[in-house]
PDB file of N, CA and C in Angstrom:
ATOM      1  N   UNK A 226      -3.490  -4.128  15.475  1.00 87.00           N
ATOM      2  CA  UNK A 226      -2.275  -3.551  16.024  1.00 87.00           C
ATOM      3  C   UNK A 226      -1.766  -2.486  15.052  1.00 87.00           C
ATOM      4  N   UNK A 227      -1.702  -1.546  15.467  1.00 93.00           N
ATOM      5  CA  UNK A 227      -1.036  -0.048  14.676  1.00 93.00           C
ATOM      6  C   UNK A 227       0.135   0.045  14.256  1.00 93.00           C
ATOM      7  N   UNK A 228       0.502  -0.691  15.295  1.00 94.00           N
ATOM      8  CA  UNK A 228       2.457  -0.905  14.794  1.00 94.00           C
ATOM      9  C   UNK A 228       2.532  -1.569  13.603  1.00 94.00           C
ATOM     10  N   UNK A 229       1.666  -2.782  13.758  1.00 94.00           N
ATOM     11  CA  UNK A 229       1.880  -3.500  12.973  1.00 94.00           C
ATOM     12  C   UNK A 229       1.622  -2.721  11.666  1.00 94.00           C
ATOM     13  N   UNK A 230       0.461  -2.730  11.612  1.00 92.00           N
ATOM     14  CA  UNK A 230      -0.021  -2.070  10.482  1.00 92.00           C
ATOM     15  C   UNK A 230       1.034  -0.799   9.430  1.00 92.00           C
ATOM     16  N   UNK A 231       1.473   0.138  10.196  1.00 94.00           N
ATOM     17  CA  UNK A 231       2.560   1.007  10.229  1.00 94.00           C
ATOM     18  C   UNK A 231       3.086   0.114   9.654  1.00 94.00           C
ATOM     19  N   UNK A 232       4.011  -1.066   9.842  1.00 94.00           N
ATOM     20  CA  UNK A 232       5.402  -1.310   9.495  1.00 94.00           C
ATOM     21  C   UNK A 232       4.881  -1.884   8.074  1.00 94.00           C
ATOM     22  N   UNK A 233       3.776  -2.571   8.059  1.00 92.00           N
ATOM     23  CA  UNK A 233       3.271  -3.177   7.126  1.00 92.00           C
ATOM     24  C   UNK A 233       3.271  -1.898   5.467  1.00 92.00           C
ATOM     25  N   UNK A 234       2.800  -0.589   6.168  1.00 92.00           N
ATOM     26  CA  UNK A 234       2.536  -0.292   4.466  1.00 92.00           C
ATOM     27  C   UNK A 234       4.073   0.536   4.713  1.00 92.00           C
ATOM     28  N   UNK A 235       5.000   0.746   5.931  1.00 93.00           N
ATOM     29  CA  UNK A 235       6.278   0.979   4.937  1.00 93.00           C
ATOM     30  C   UNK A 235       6.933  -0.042   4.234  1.00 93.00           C
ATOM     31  N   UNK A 236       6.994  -1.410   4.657  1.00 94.00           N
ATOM     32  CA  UNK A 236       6.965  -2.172   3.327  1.00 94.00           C
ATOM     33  C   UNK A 236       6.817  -2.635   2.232  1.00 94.00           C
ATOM     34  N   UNK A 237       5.398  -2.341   2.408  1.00 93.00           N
ATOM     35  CA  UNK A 237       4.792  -2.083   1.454  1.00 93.00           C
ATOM     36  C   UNK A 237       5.242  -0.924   0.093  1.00 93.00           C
ATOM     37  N   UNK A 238       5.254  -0.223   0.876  1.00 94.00           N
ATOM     38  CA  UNK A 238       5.784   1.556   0.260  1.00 94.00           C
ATOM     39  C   UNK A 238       7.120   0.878  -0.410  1.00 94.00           C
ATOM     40  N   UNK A 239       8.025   0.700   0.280  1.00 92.00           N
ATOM     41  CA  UNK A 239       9.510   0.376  -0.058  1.00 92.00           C
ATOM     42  C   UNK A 239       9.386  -0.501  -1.445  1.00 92.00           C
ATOM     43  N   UNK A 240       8.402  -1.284  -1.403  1.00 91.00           N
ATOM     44  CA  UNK A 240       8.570  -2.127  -2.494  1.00 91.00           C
ATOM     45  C   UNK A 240       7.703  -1.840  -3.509  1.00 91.00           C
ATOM     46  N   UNK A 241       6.971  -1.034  -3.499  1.00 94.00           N
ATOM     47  CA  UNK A 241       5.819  -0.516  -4.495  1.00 94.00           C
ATOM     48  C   UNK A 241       6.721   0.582  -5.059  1.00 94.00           C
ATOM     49  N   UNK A 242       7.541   1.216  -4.535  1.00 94.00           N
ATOM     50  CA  UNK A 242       8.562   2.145  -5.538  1.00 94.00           C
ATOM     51  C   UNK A 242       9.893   1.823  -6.040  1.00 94.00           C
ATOM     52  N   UNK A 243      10.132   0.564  -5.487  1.00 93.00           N
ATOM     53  CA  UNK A 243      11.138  -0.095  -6.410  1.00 93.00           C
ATOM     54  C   UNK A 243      10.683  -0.843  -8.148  1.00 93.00           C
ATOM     55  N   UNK A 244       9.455  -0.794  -7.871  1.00 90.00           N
ATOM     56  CA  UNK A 244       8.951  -1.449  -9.083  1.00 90.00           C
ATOM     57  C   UNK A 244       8.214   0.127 -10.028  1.00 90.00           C
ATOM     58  N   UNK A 245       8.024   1.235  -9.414  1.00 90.00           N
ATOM     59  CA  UNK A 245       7.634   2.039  -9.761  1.00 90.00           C
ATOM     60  C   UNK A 245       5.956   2.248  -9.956  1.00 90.00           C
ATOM     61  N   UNK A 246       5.310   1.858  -8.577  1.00 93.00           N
ATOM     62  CA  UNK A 246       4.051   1.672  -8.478  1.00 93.00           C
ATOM     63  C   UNK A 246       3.864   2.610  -7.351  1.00 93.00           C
ATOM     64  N   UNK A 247       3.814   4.178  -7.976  1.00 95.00           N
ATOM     65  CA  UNK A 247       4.086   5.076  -7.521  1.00 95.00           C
ATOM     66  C   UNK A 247       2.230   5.749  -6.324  1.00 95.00           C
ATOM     67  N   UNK A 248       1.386   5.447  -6.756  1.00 95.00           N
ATOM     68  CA  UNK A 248       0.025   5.527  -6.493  1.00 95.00           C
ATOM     69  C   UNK A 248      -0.411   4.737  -5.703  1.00 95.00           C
ATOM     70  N   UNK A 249       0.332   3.597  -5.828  1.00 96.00           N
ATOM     71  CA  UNK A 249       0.128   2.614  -4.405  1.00 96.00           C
ATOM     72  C   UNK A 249       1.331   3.292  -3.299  1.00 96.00           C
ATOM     73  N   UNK A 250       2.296   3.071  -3.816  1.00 96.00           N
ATOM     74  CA  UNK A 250       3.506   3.881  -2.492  1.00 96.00           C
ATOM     75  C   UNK A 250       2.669   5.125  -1.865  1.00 96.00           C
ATOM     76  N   UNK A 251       2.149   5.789  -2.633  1.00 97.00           N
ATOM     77  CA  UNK A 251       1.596   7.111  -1.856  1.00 97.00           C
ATOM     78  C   UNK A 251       0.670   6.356  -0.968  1.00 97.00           C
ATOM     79  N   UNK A 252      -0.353   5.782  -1.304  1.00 96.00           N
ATOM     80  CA  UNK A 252      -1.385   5.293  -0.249  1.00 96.00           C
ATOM     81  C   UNK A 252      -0.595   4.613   0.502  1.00 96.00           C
ATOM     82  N   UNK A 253       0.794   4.005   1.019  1.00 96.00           N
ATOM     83  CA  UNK A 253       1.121   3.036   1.752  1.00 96.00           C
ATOM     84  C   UNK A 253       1.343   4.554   2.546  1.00 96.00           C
ATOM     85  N   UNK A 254       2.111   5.140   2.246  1.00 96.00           N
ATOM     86  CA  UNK A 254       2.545   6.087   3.049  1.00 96.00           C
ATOM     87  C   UNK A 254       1.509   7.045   3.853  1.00 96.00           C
ATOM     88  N   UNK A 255       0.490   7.097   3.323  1.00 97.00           N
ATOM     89  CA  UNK A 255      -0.349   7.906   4.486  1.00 97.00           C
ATOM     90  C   UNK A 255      -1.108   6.656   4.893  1.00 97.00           C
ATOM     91  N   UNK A 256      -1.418   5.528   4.654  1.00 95.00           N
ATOM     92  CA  UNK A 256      -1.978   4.175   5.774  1.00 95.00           C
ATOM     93  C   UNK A 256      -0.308   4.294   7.273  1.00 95.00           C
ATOM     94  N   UNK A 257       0.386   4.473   6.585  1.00 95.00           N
ATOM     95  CA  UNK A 257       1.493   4.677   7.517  1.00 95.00           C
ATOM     96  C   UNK A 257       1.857   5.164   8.359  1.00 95.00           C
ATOM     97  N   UNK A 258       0.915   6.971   8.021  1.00 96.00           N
ATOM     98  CA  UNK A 258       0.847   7.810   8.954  1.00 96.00           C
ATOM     99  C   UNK A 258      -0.014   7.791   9.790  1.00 96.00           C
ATOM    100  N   UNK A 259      -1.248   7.357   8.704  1.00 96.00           N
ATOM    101  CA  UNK A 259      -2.242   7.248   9.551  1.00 96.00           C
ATOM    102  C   UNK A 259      -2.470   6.347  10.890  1.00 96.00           C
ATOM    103  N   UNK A 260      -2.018   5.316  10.766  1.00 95.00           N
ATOM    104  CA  UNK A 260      -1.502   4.564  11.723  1.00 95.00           C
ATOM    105  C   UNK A 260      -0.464   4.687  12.428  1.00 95.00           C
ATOM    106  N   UNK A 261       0.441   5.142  12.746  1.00 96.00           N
ATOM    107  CA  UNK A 261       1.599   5.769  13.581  1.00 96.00           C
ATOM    108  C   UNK A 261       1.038   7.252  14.359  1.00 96.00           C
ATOM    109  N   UNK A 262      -0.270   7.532  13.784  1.00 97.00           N
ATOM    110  CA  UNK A 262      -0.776   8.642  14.370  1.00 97.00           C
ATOM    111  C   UNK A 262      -2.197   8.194  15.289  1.00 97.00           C
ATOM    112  N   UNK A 263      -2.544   6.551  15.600  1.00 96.00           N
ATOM    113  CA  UNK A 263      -3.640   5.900  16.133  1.00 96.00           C
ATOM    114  C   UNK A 263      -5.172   6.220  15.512  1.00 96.00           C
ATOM    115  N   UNK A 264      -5.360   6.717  14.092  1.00 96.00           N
ATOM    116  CA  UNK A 264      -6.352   6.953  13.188  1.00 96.00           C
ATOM    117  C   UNK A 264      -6.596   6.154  12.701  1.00 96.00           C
ATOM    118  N   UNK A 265      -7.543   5.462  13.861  1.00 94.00           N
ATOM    119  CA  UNK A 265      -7.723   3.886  12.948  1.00 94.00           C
ATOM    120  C   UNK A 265      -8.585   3.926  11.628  1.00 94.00           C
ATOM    121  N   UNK A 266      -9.997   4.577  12.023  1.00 96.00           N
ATOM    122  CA  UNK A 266     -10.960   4.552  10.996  1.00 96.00           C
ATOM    123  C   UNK A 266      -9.796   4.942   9.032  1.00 96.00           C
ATOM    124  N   UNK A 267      -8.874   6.005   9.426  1.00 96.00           N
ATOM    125  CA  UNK A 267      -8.649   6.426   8.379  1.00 96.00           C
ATOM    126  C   UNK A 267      -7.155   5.080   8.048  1.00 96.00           C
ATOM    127  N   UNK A 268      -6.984   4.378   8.667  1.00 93.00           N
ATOM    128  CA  UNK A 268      -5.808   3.334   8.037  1.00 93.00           C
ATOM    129  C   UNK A 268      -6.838   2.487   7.498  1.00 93.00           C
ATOM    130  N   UNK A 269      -7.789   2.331   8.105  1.00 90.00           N
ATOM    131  CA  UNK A 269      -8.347   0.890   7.325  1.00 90.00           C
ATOM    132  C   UNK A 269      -9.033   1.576   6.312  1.00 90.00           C
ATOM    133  N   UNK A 270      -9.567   3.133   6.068  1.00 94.00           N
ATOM    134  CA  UNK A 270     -10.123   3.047   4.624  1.00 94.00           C
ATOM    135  C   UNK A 270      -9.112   3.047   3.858  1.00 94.00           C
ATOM    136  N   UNK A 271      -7.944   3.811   4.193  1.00 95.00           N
ATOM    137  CA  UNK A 271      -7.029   3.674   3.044  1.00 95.00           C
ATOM    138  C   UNK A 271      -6.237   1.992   2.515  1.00 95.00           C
ATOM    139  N   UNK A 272      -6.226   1.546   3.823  1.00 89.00           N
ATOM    140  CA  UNK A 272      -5.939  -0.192   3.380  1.00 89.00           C
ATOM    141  C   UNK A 272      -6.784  -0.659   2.465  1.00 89.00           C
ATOM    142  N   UNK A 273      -8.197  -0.508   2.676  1.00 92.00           N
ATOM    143  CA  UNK A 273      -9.577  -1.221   1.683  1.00 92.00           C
ATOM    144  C   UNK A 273      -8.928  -0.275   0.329  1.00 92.00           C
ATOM    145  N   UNK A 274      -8.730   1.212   0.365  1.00 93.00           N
ATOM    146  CA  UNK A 274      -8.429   1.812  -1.036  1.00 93.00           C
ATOM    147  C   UNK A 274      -7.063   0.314  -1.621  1.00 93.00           C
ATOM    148  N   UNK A 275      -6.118   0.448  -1.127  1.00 93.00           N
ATOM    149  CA  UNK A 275      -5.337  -0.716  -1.586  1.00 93.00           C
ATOM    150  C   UNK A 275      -5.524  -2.019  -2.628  1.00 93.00           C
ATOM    151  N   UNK A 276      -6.503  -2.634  -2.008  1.00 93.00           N
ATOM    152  CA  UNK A 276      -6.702  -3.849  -2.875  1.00 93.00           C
ATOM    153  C   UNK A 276      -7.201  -3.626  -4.093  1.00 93.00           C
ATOM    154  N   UNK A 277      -7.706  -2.799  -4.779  1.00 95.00           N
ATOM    155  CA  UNK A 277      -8.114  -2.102  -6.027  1.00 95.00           C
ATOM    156  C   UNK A 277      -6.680  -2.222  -6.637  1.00 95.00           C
ATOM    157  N   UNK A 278      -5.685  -1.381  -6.206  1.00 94.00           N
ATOM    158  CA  UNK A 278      -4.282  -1.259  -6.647  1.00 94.00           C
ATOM    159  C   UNK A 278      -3.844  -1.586  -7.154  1.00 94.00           C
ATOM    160  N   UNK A 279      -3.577  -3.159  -5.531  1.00 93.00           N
ATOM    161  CA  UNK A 279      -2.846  -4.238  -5.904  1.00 93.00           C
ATOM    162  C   UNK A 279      -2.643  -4.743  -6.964  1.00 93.00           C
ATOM    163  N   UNK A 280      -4.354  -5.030  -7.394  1.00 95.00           N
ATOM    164  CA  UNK A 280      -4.988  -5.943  -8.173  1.00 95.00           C
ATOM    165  C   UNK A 280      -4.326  -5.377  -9.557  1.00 95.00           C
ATOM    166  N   UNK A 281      -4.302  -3.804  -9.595  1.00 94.00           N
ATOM    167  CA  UNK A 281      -3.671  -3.252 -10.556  1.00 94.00           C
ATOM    168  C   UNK A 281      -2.449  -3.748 -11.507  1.00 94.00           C
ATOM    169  N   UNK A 282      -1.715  -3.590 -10.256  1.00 93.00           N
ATOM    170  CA  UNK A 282      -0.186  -3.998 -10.469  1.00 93.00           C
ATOM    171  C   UNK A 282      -0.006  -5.449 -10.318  1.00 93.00           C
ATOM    172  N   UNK A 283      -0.901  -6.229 -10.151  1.00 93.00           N
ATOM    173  CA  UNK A 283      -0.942  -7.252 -10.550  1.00 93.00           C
ATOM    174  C   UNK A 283      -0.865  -7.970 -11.801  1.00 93.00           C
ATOM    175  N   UNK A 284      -1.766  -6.849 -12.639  1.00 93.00           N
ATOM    176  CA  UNK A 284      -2.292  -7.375 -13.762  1.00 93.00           C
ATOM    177  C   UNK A 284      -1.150  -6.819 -14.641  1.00 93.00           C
ATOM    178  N   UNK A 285      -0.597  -5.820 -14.121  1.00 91.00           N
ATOM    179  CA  UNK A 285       0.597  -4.793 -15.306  1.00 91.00           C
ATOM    180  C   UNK A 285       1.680  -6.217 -14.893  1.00 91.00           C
ATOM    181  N   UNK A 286       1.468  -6.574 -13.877  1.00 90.00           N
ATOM    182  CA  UNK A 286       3.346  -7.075 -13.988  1.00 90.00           C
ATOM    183  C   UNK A 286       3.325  -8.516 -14.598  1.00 90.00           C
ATOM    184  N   UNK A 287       2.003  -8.992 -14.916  1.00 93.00           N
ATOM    185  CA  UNK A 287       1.652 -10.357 -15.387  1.00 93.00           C
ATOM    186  C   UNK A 287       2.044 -10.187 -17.050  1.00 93.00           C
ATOM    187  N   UNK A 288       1.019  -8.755 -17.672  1.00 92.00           N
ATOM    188  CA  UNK A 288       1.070  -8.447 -18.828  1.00 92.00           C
ATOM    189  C   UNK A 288       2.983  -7.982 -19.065  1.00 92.00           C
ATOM    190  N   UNK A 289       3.461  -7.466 -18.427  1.00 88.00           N
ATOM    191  CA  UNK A 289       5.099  -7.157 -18.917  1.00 88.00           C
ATOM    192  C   UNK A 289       5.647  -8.721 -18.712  1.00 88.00           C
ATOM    193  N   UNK A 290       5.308  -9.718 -17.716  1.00 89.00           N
ATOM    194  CA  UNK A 290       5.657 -10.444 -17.827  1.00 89.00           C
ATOM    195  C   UNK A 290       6.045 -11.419 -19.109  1.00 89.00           C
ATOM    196  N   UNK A 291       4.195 -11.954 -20.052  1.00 89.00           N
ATOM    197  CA  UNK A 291       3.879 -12.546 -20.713  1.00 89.00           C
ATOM    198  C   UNK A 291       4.207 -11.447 -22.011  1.00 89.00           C
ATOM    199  N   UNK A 292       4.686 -10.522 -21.765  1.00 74.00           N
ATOM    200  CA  UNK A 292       5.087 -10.043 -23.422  1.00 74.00           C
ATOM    201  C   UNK A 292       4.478  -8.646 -23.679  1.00 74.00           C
TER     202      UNK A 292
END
C-alpha cells in the first residue's frame, strides 16, 4: 500500500530530524515522494537503502548512550 508507505517515511522523516539523522530524513523524504507519486520500484529501493542507516543510528545512539 503506497499510502501507507508514504505516511510511513514521513514519520519516519519527522523523527530522524529531531534526533538530527539528517541522511536518513533525506531518504525518508524521497521514499515519500516516491510513493505518493505510485513509483513503486523506486520506494522500495530507497526503503532497502534505509536499513543500512538505521543500523547506523542505531549504533551512534547506543554509543552516546553508554558514554
Amino acid at each position: 500500500d503506497m499510502a501507507k508507505l508514504a505516511a510511513m517515511g514521513h514519520r519516519a522523516k519527522s523523527t530522524a530530524l529531531s534526533i538530527g539523522a539528517t541522511e536518513f530524513a533525506n531518504q525518508c523524504i524521497a521514499m515519500e515522494k516516491a510513493a505518493r507519486a505510485h513509483e513503486v520500484a523506486s520506494a522500495l529501493e530507497i526503503g532497502r537503502s534505509l536499513r543500512p542507516l538505521f543500523a547506523s543510528i542505531g549504533r551512534a545512539l547506543a554509543q552516546r548512550q553508554n558514554g
